[in-house]
XYZ file of C-alpha atoms in Angstrom:
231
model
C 111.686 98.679 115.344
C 114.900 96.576 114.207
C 112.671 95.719 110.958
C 111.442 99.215 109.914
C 115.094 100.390 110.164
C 116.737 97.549 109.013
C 114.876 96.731 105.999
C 112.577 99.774 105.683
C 109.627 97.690 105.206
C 106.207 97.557 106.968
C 105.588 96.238 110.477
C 102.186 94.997 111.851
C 101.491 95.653 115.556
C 99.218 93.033 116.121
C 96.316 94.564 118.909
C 98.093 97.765 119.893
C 95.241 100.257 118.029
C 93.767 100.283 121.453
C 96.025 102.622 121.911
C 94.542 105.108 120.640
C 91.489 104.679 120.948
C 88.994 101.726 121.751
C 88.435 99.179 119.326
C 84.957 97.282 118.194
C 81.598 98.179 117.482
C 80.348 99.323 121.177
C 82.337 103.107 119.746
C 82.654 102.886 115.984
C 78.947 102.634 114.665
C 76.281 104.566 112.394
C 74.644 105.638 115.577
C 77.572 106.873 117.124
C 79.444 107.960 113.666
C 77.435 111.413 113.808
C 78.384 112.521 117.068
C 81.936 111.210 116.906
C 82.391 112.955 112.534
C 80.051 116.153 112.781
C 81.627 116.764 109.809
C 84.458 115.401 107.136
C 85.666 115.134 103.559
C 84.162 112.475 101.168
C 84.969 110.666 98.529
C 82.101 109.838 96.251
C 82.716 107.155 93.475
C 80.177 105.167 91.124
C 81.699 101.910 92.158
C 83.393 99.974 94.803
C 86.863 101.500 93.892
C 87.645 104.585 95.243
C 90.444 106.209 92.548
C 91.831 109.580 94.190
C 92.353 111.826 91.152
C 93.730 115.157 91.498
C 90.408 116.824 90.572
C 91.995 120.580 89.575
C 94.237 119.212 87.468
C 93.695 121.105 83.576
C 92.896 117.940 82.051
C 90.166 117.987 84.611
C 88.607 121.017 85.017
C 88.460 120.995 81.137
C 86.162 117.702 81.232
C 89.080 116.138 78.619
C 89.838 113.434 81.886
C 86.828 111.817 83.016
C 87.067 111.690 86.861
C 86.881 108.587 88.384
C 85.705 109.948 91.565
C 85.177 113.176 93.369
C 84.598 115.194 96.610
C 81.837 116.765 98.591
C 84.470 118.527 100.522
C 82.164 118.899 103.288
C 79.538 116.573 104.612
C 77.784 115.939 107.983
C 78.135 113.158 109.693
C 74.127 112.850 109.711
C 74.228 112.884 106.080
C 77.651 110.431 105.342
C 75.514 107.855 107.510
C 71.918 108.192 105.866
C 74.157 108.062 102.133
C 75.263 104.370 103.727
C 72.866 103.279 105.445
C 69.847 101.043 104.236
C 67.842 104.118 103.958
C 70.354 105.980 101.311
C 67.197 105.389 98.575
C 66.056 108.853 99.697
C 68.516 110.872 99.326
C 69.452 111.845 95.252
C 72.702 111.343 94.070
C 75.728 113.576 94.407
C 77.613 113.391 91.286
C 77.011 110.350 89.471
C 73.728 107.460 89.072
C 72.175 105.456 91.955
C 74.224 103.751 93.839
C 77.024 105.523 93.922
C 79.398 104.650 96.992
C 81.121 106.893 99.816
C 84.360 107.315 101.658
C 84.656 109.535 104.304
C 88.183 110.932 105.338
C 88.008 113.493 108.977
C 89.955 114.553 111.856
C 89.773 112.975 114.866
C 88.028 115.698 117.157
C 90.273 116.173 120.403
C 87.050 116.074 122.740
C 86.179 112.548 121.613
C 89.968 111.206 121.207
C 93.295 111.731 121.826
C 93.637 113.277 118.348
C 97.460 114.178 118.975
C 98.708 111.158 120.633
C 100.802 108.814 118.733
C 101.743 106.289 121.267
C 105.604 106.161 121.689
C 106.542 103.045 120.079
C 105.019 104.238 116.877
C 106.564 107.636 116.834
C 110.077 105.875 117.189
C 109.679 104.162 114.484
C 108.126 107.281 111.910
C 110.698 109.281 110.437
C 108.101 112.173 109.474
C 104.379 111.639 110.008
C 102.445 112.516 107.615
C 99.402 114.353 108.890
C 97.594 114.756 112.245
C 95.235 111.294 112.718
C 92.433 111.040 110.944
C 89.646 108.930 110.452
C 88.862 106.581 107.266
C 85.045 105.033 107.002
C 83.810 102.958 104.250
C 81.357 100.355 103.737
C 82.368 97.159 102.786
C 84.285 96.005 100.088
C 85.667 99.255 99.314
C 89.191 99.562 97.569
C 91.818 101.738 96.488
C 94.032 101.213 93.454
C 97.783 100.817 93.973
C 99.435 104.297 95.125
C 102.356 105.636 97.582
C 102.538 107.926 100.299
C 105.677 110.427 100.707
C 105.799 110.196 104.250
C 105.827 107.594 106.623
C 102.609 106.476 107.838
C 100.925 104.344 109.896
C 96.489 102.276 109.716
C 95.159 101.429 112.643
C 91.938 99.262 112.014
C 89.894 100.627 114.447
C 86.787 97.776 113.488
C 86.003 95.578 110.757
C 89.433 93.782 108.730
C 91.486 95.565 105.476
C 93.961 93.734 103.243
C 96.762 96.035 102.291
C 99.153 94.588 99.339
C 102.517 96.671 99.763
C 105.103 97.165 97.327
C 108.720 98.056 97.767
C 109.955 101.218 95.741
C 112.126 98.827 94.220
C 109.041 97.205 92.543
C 108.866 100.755 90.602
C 109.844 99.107 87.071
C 106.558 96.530 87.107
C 103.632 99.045 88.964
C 103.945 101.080 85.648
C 103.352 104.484 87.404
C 101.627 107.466 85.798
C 103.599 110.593 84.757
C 103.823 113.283 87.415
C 102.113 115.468 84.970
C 99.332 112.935 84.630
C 95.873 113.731 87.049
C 96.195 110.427 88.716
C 99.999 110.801 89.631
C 101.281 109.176 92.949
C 98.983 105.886 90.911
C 99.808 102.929 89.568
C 98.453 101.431 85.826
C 97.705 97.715 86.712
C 95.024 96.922 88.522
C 95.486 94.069 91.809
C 91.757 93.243 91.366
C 92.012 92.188 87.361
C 92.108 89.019 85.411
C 95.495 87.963 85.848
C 95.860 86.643 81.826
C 94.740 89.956 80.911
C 96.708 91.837 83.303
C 100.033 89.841 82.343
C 99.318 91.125 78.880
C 98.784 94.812 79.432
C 101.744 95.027 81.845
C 103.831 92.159 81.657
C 106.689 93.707 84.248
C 103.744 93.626 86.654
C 105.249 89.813 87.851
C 108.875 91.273 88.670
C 106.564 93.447 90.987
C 104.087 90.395 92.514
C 107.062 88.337 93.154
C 108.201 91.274 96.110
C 104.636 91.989 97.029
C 103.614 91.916 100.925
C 99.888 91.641 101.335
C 98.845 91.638 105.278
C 95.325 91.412 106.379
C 94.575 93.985 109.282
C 92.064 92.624 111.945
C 90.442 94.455 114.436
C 92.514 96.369 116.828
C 95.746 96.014 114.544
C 97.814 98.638 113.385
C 100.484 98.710 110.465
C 103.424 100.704 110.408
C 104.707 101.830 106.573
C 107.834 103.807 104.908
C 107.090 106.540 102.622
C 107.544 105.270 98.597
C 105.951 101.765 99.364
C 102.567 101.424 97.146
C-alpha cells in the first residue's frame, strides 16, 4: 500500500487472485466457459492486436476511418468458444476474412462468483474503481496497443500469464497520444511490438518514454494493482 500511495505506481500481488475466485484450468476452460459467460461483449479483430476504437465516432460511421476492430455486442458463450476453438472453420466470419480473432469482455455472474467482492486489501489501495469485475478471455498471443484508464484499476490473471508494459503519465511527451477528437483517443501512436530502428524514426521521443517503462509479467493467480493515467 506504502508504494501505490507513495509513488502512485503499480503494485503486483503475487498469488492473491485466489481471492476472488479460484485459479487454473480445473474452472477457467472452453468446457466450462459457456456455463460460467452465457453471454458477453466481443471484440472481433483481423489480427492478433486487438485496437479498441471508438466505433460511433463520425469519422467512423462515415467509413472515412477504417476500423481496426469491432463488436458483436452480444455473443453466447456457446458461440465465443466454437469462434476459438479448433472447430471455428465452420462458422463464417463476423466482420472481416478467415481468421479473424476474438476477445471477449463480460460480467462476472453473481451465482458463479463473488462478482461484488473486492477483497479488502485491494479496495484500500483503489481510489475509485472503475467498473464492477469483469471477465477478459482471449486466445493466445493476443495484444492491446498502448492506452490509459481514468480510474484506478486492478488484472487479476485468473489462468494462463500476460505481460503488461506500464507507463507513467509523466512519459506523456514520448507515447505521442492521439487527439481527444481523434476515434482512437485514450491511444497511443508507437507501437511496443515494432522494429525498434523504425520505431525510433517515426517517434523519436518514444526513448524518453522506454527509459521509465515498467513491464511485469502476470502468472497465474497474480493480480496487479494500477493508478488511473498510467498506459
Amino acid at each position: 500500500r506504502r508504494a501505490l500511495a507513495a509513488g502512485r505506481r503499480p503494485v503486483v500481488l503475487r498469488g492473491m487472485a485466489s481471492e476472488i475466485a479460484p485459479v487454473g484450468r480445473a474452472l477457467w476452460n472452453l468446457d466450462t466457459l459457456p456455463t460460467l459467460l452465457p453471454r458477453g461483449r466481443v471484440r472481433v479483430s483481423p489480427s492478433p492486436t486487438f485496437t479498441f476504437v471508438r466505433e460511433r465516432h463520425p469519422l467512423c460511421r462515415s467509413g472515412a476511418y477504417p476500423l481496426p476492430s469491432r463488436v458483436c455486442e452480444a455473443m453466447s458463450g456457446s458461440e465465443f468458444v466454437a469462434r476459438i476453438g479448433l472447430a471455428a472453420g465452420g462458422l463464417p466470419p463476423l466482420f472481416y476474412a478467415a481468421g479473424e480473432r476474438y476477445y471477449m469482455q463480460a460480467d462476472l455472474p453473481a451465482e458463479t462468483i463473488q462478482a461484488g467482492r473486492v477483497p479488502a486489501l485491494w479496495r484500500s489501495l483503489l481510489d475509485s474503481p472503475a467498473q464492477p469485475l469483469r471477465l477478459w478471455v482471449s486466445t493466445r498471443g493476443a495484444t492491446t496497443p498502448l492506452h490509459f484508464d481514468s480510474a484506478d484499476s486492478f488484472l487479476a490473471q485468473m489462468r494462463g500469464s500476460k505481460r503488461v508494459t506500464f507507463f507513467p503519465p509523466a512519459a506523456l511527451r514520448g507515447l505521442y497520444p492521439y487527439p481527444a477528437d481523434h476515434p482512437l483517443h485514450r491511444r497511443a501512436r508507437p507501437s511496443l511490438y515494432a522494429a525498434p530502428d523504425e520505431r525510433a524514426e517515426d517517434y523519436p521521443r518514444f526513448s524518453e518514454a522506454a527509459a521509465v517503462a515498467q513491464t511485469i509479467e502476470l502468472h497465474e493467480g497474480d493480480v496487479v494493482i494500477f493508478p488511473r493515467n498510467w498506459w
